[in-house]
CSV table of C-alpha atoms in Angstrom, one decimal:
chain,number,residue,atom,x,y,z
A,1,UNK,CA,-30.2,-19.4,9.1
A,2,UNK,CA,-30.3,-20.2,5.4
A,3,UNK,CA,-31.0,-17.3,3.1
A,4,UNK,CA,-30.0,-14.7,5.6
A,5,UNK,CA,-26.7,-13.1,6.7
A,6,UNK,CA,-25.2,-13.7,10.1
A,7,UNK,CA,-22.8,-11.0,11.3
A,8,UNK,CA,-20.6,-10.7,14.3
A,9,UNK,CA,-20.0,-7.5,16.2
A,10,UNK,CA,-17.0,-6.7,13.9
A,11,UNK,CA,-17.0,-3.1,12.6
A,12,UNK,CA,-17.4,-3.5,8.8
A,13,UNK,CA,-17.0,0.3,8.5
A,14,UNK,CA,-13.3,-0.2,8.8
A,15,UNK,CA,-12.9,-2.0,5.5
A,16,UNK,CA,-11.1,-0.2,2.7
A,17,UNK,CA,-10.3,-3.2,0.5
A,18,UNK,CA,-12.1,-6.4,-0.5
A,19,UNK,CA,-10.6,-9.5,-2.1
A,20,UNK,CA,-12.6,-12.2,-3.8
A,21,UNK,CA,-11.8,-15.9,-4.2
A,22,UNK,CA,-12.3,-16.9,-7.9
A,23,UNK,CA,-13.7,-20.4,-8.3
A,24,UNK,CA,-17.2,-20.9,-6.7
A,25,UNK,CA,-17.1,-17.4,-5.2
A,26,UNK,CA,-17.0,-15.1,-8.2
A,27,UNK,CA,-17.5,-17.9,-10.8
A,28,UNK,CA,-19.4,-21.1,-10.2
A,29,UNK,CA,-17.2,-24.0,-11.5
A,30,UNK,CA,-19.4,-27.0,-12.1
A,31,UNK,CA,-18.0,-30.5,-12.4
A,32,UNK,CA,-19.4,-30.9,-15.9
A,33,UNK,CA,-18.1,-27.6,-17.1
A,34,UNK,CA,-14.6,-28.2,-15.8
A,35,UNK,CA,-14.6,-31.7,-17.3
A,36,UNK,CA,-15.5,-30.1,-20.6
A,37,UNK,CA,-12.6,-27.7,-20.3
A,38,UNK,CA,-10.1,-30.5,-19.7
A,39,UNK,CA,-11.5,-32.5,-22.6
A,40,UNK,CA,-11.2,-29.5,-25.0
A,41,UNK,CA,-7.6,-29.1,-23.8
A,42,UNK,CA,-6.9,-32.8,-24.2
A,43,UNK,CA,-8.2,-33.0,-27.7
A,44,UNK,CA,-6.1,-29.9,-28.7
A,45,UNK,CA,-2.9,-31.3,-27.2
A,46,UNK,CA,-3.4,-34.8,-28.6
A,47,UNK,CA,-3.8,-33.3,-32.1
A,48,UNK,CA,-1.0,-30.8,-31.8
A,49,UNK,CA,1.6,-32.7,-29.8
A,50,UNK,CA,0.8,-36.4,-30.6
A,51,UNK,CA,-0.2,-38.6,-32.0
A,52,UNK,CA,-1.3,-40.0,-28.6
A,53,UNK,CA,-4.0,-42.4,-27.6
A,54,UNK,CA,-6.8,-40.3,-26.2
A,55,UNK,CA,-7.6,-42.8,-23.4
A,56,UNK,CA,-3.9,-43.0,-22.4
A,57,UNK,CA,-3.7,-39.2,-22.2
A,58,UNK,CA,-6.9,-38.9,-20.1
A,59,UNK,CA,-5.6,-41.6,-17.7
A,60,UNK,CA,-2.2,-40.0,-17.4
A,61,UNK,CA,-3.7,-36.6,-16.8
A,62,UNK,CA,-5.9,-37.9,-14.0
A,63,UNK,CA,-3.1,-39.9,-12.4
A,64,UNK,CA,-0.7,-36.9,-12.4
A,65,UNK,CA,-3.5,-34.7,-11.0
A,66,UNK,CA,-3.9,-37.0,-8.1
A,67,UNK,CA,-0.1,-37.2,-7.6
A,68,UNK,CA,0.2,-33.4,-7.5
A,69,UNK,CA,-2.6,-33.1,-4.9
A,70,UNK,CA,-0.9,-35.7,-2.8
A,71,UNK,CA,2.5,-34.1,-3.1
A,72,UNK,CA,2.0,-30.3,-3.5
A,73,UNK,CA,-1.0,-29.4,-1.3
A,74,UNK,CA,0.5,-30.7,2.0
A,75,UNK,CA,3.6,-28.6,1.1
A,76,UNK,CA,1.6,-25.5,0.4
A,77,UNK,CA,2.2,-25.4,-3.3
A,78,UNK,CA,-0.2,-25.1,-6.2
A,79,UNK,CA,-0.9,-28.1,-8.5
A,80,UNK,CA,0.4,-26.2,-11.5
A,81,UNK,CA,-0.9,-27.3,-14.9
A,82,UNK,CA,2.3,-26.6,-16.7
A,83,UNK,CA,4.2,-29.0,-14.5
A,84,UNK,CA,1.4,-31.6,-15.0
A,85,UNK,CA,1.6,-31.1,-18.8
A,86,UNK,CA,5.4,-31.7,-18.7
A,87,UNK,CA,4.9,-34.9,-16.8
A,88,UNK,CA,2.1,-36.3,-19.0
A,89,UNK,CA,4.0,-35.6,-22.2
A,90,UNK,CA,7.1,-37.2,-20.8
A,91,UNK,CA,5.4,-40.4,-19.7
A,92,UNK,CA,3.4,-40.7,-23.0
A,93,UNK,CA,6.7,-40.3,-24.9
A,94,UNK,CA,8.5,-43.0,-23.0
A,95,UNK,CA,9.9,-41.6,-19.7
A,96,UNK,CA,9.4,-44.2,-16.9
A,97,UNK,CA,6.7,-43.2,-14.4
A,98,UNK,CA,8.0,-42.9,-10.8
A,99,UNK,CA,7.1,-45.8,-8.7
A,100,UNK,CA,5.6,-45.8,-5.3
A,101,UNK,CA,6.7,-42.8,-3.2
A,102,UNK,CA,9.3,-41.7,-5.7
A,103,UNK,CA,8.9,-38.2,-7.2
A,104,UNK,CA,9.3,-37.0,-10.7
A,105,UNK,CA,12.6,-35.6,-11.8
A,106,UNK,CA,10.9,-32.5,-13.4
A,107,UNK,CA,14.1,-31.2,-15.0
A,108,UNK,CA,14.6,-34.5,-16.8
A,109,UNK,CA,10.8,-34.7,-17.7
A,110,UNK,CA,11.1,-31.2,-19.3
A,111,UNK,CA,13.5,-32.7,-21.8
A,112,UNK,CA,10.6,-34.7,-23.4
A,113,UNK,CA,8.7,-31.7,-24.5
A,114,UNK,CA,9.3,-28.1,-25.7
A,115,UNK,CA,8.4,-24.8,-24.0
A,116,UNK,CA,6.1,-24.1,-26.9
A,117,UNK,CA,4.2,-27.4,-26.5
A,118,UNK,CA,3.6,-26.7,-22.8
A,119,UNK,CA,2.5,-23.1,-23.6
A,120,UNK,CA,0.1,-24.4,-26.2
A,121,UNK,CA,-1.5,-26.7,-23.7
A,122,UNK,CA,-1.9,-24.0,-21.1
A,123,UNK,CA,-3.4,-21.6,-23.7
A,124,UNK,CA,-5.8,-24.4,-24.9
A,125,UNK,CA,-7.0,-24.8,-21.3
A,126,UNK,CA,-7.5,-21.1,-20.8
A,127,UNK,CA,-9.3,-20.6,-24.0
A,128,UNK,CA,-11.6,-23.5,-23.2
A,129,UNK,CA,-12.3,-22.2,-19.7
A,130,UNK,CA,-13.2,-18.8,-21.0
A,131,UNK,CA,-15.4,-20.2,-23.7
A,132,UNK,CA,-17.2,-22.8,-21.5
A,133,UNK,CA,-17.6,-21.2,-18.1
A,134,UNK,CA,-20.6,-18.8,-18.1
A,135,UNK,CA,-20.5,-15.2,-16.8
A,136,UNK,CA,-22.7,-15.0,-13.7
A,137,UNK,CA,-25.2,-12.2,-14.0
A,138,UNK,CA,-25.0,-9.3,-11.6
A,139,UNK,CA,-21.3,-9.6,-10.8
A,140,UNK,CA,-20.1,-6.8,-13.1
A,141,UNK,CA,-22.4,-4.1,-11.9
A,142,UNK,CA,-21.7,-5.2,-8.3
A,143,UNK,CA,-18.0,-4.9,-8.8
A,144,UNK,CA,-18.4,-1.5,-10.5
A,145,UNK,CA,-20.3,-0.2,-7.4
A,146,UNK,CA,-17.9,-1.6,-4.9
A,147,UNK,CA,-14.9,-0.3,-6.9
A,148,UNK,CA,-16.1,3.2,-6.3
A,149,UNK,CA,-15.7,2.7,-2.5
A,150,UNK,CA,-13.1,0.0,-2.0
A,151,UNK,CA,-9.8,-1.3,-3.4
A,152,UNK,CA,-10.7,-4.6,-5.0
A,153,UNK,CA,-8.6,-7.7,-5.7
A,154,UNK,CA,-8.9,-11.3,-6.6
A,155,UNK,CA,-7.1,-13.7,-4.2
A,156,UNK,CA,-7.4,-17.3,-5.4
A,157,UNK,CA,-5.8,-20.7,-5.4
A,158,UNK,CA,-5.7,-21.6,-9.1
A,159,UNK,CA,-3.3,-23.8,-11.2
A,160,UNK,CA,-3.1,-21.4,-14.1
A,161,UNK,CA,-3.0,-17.7,-13.3
A,162,UNK,CA,-3.3,-16.6,-16.9
A,163,UNK,CA,-6.7,-18.4,-17.0
A,164,UNK,CA,-8.1,-16.0,-14.4
A,165,UNK,CA,-6.6,-13.1,-16.2
A,166,UNK,CA,-8.3,-14.2,-19.5
A,167,UNK,CA,-11.6,-14.8,-17.8
A,168,UNK,CA,-11.6,-11.4,-16.1
A,169,UNK,CA,-10.8,-9.7,-19.3
A,170,UNK,CA,-13.5,-11.5,-21.3
A,171,UNK,CA,-16.1,-10.8,-18.6
A,172,UNK,CA,-15.2,-7.1,-18.6
A,173,UNK,CA,-14.3,-7.3,-14.9
A,174,UNK,CA,-10.6,-6.5,-15.1
A,175,UNK,CA,-10.9,-2.7,-14.7
A,176,UNK,CA,-12.4,-3.1,-11.3
A,177,UNK,CA,-9.5,-5.0,-9.8
A,178,UNK,CA,-6.4,-3.3,-8.5
A,179,UNK,CA,-4.7,-6.7,-7.9
A,180,UNK,CA,-5.1,-10.3,-9.1
A,181,UNK,CA,-3.1,-12.5,-6.8
A,182,UNK,CA,-3.0,-16.2,-7.7
A,183,UNK,CA,-1.3,-19.1,-6.0
A,184,UNK,CA,0.4,-20.2,-9.2
A,185,UNK,CA,2.2,-16.9,-9.5
A,186,UNK,CA,3.0,-16.5,-5.8
A,187,UNK,CA,4.2,-20.0,-5.2
A,188,UNK,CA,2.0,-20.5,-2.2
A,189,UNK,CA,-1.6,-21.5,-1.7
A,190,UNK,CA,-4.2,-20.3,0.8
A,191,UNK,CA,-4.4,-20.6,3.8
A,192,UNK,CA,-0.7,-20.0,4.0
A,193,UNK,CA,0.5,-16.6,5.0
A,194,UNK,CA,2.7,-15.7,1.9
A,195,UNK,CA,-0.2,-15.4,-0.5
A,196,UNK,CA,-2.1,-13.1,1.9
A,197,UNK,CA,1.1,-11.1,2.3
A,198,UNK,CA,1.3,-10.8,-1.5
A,199,UNK,CA,-2.2,-9.5,-1.6
A,200,UNK,CA,-1.5,-6.9,1.1
A,201,UNK,CA,1.5,-5.7,-0.9
A,202,UNK,CA,-0.5,-5.4,-4.1
A,203,UNK,CA,-3.4,-3.6,-2.5
A,204,UNK,CA,-1.4,-1.4,-0.1
A,205,UNK,CA,-3.7,-2.5,2.7
A,206,UNK,CA,-3.4,-4.9,5.6
A,207,UNK,CA,-5.1,-6.4,8.6
A,208,UNK,CA,-8.8,-5.6,9.4
A,209,UNK,CA,-8.9,-3.0,6.6
A,210,UNK,CA,-9.3,-6.0,4.2
A,211,UNK,CA,-12.4,-8.1,3.9
A,212,UNK,CA,-11.8,-11.4,2.1
A,213,UNK,CA,-14.8,-13.1,0.5
A,214,UNK,CA,-14.6,-16.8,-0.2
A,215,UNK,CA,-16.4,-20.2,-0.2
A,216,UNK,CA,-13.8,-22.5,1.2
A,217,UNK,CA,-13.6,-22.7,5.0
A,218,UNK,CA,-10.0,-23.8,5.4
A,219,UNK,CA,-8.5,-21.7,2.6
A,220,UNK,CA,-10.6,-18.6,2.8
A,221,UNK,CA,-11.9,-18.2,6.4
A,222,UNK,CA,-9.1,-19.7,8.3
A,223,UNK,CA,-6.5,-18.2,6.0
A,224,UNK,CA,-7.9,-14.7,6.3
A,225,UNK,CA,-8.3,-15.0,10.0
A,226,UNK,CA,-4.7,-16.1,10.4
A,227,UNK,CA,-3.7,-13.0,8.3
A,228,UNK,CA,-5.6,-10.7,10.7
A,229,UNK,CA,-8.2,-9.9,8.0
A,230,UNK,CA,-11.9,-9.7,8.2
A,231,UNK,CA,-13.7,-12.4,6.2
A,232,UNK,CA,-17.1,-13.1,4.6
A,233,UNK,CA,-18.0,-16.8,4.1
A,234,UNK,CA,-20.2,-17.7,1.1
A,235,UNK,CA,-22.0,-20.8,2.2
A,236,UNK,CA,-22.9,-23.9,0.2
A,237,UNK,CA,-21.2,-23.1,-3.1
A,238,UNK,CA,-19.4,-26.4,-3.6
A,239,UNK,CA,-22.4,-28.6,-4.5
A,240,UNK,CA,-21.8,-30.1,-8.0
A,241,UNK,CA,-18.3,-28.6,-8.2
A,242,UNK,CA,-15.1,-30.5,-9.0
A,243,UNK,CA,-13.0,-28.0,-7.0
A,244,UNK,CA,-11.6,-29.1,-3.6
A,245,UNK,CA,-13.6,-27.8,-0.7
A,246,UNK,CA,-13.8,-27.8,3.1
A,247,UNK,CA,-16.7,-27.2,5.5
A,248,UNK,CA,-16.9,-25.1,8.7
A,249,UNK,CA,-15.2,-26.9,11.5
A,250,UNK,CA,-15.7,-24.6,14.4
A,251,UNK,CA,-12.0,-23.5,14.5
A,252,UNK,CA,-12.8,-19.9,13.3
A,253,UNK,CA,-15.6,-17.4,13.1
A,254,UNK,CA,-16.5,-15.5,9.9
A,255,UNK,CA,-17.4,-11.8,10.3
A,256,UNK,CA,-20.1,-12.4,7.8
A,257,UNK,CA,-21.9,-15.4,6.4
A,258,UNK,CA,-24.0,-15.1,3.2
A,259,UNK,CA,-25.5,-17.5,0.7
A,260,UNK,CA,-24.9,-15.5,-2.4
A,261,UNK,CA,-22.7,-12.5,-3.4
A,262,UNK,CA,-25.9,-10.5,-3.9
A,263,UNK,CA,-26.1,-10.3,-0.1
A,264,UNK,CA,-22.7,-8.8,0.2
A,265,UNK,CA,-23.5,-5.1,-0.6
A,266,UNK,CA,-26.5,-4.9,1.8
A,267,UNK,CA,-24.4,-6.4,4.6
A,268,UNK,CA,-21.6,-3.8,3.9
A,269,UNK,CA,-24.1,-1.0,3.9
A,270,UNK,CA,-25.5,-2.2,7.2
A,271,UNK,CA,-22.0,-2.5,8.6
A,272,UNK,CA,-21.2,1.1,7.6
A,273,UNK,CA,-24.4,2.4,9.3
A,274,UNK,CA,-23.6,0.4,12.4
């Protein structure tokens, strides 16, 4: 029922660690805000690494984003922005674009840019993200309270791990997290087992002792279930967001379903009493 939690008979008192998805769970990522981040990055890179035609850069960025999603996600890899930046700079500087089902020769593409140029683009993206995405109210005090009782971590699919690091630091949330596990660092995306195993190693916890909180059914709920974790599903967070999302499909059951993170603490208290 909307606006209320639904809990199974799972014993939430067994939880000793909680991981949070980042985008649309801890931080709402609206389509307009993310577009503004990409535009800020685009303007900075065109000025610093060009001259490039703005329209050509935007088109190349969008095309390479789509190519990465088609190639990388089915193989369980993150659509890393540094690799996309290398490809965009290469094609704008004259490297032929792969045709049809051919793939980029990323080693050859890297010869069309410098390490410093790619780092500049990633830093521009991160700085824009931190500046443009708002800090949700209520999250910091909630994390402070939870950190007194649980080991906390971030467990997220994200194409630039340093962006999450920078955002957590700017929001003042970093001290509450023992681990920040991001797909771009691990080399594997949720729902695949390796990224959950990385979080277990970082937290020193495993199985039902960990509760994962996330908004994406396939990545968060199914992934946590396959890892043997408990899971809280945050419903209806994807509206107006540019981030990929999946809906409940009946293939798994969440231990907890909530509409907002504000409902998490009361549910955990109820679970401890039970």
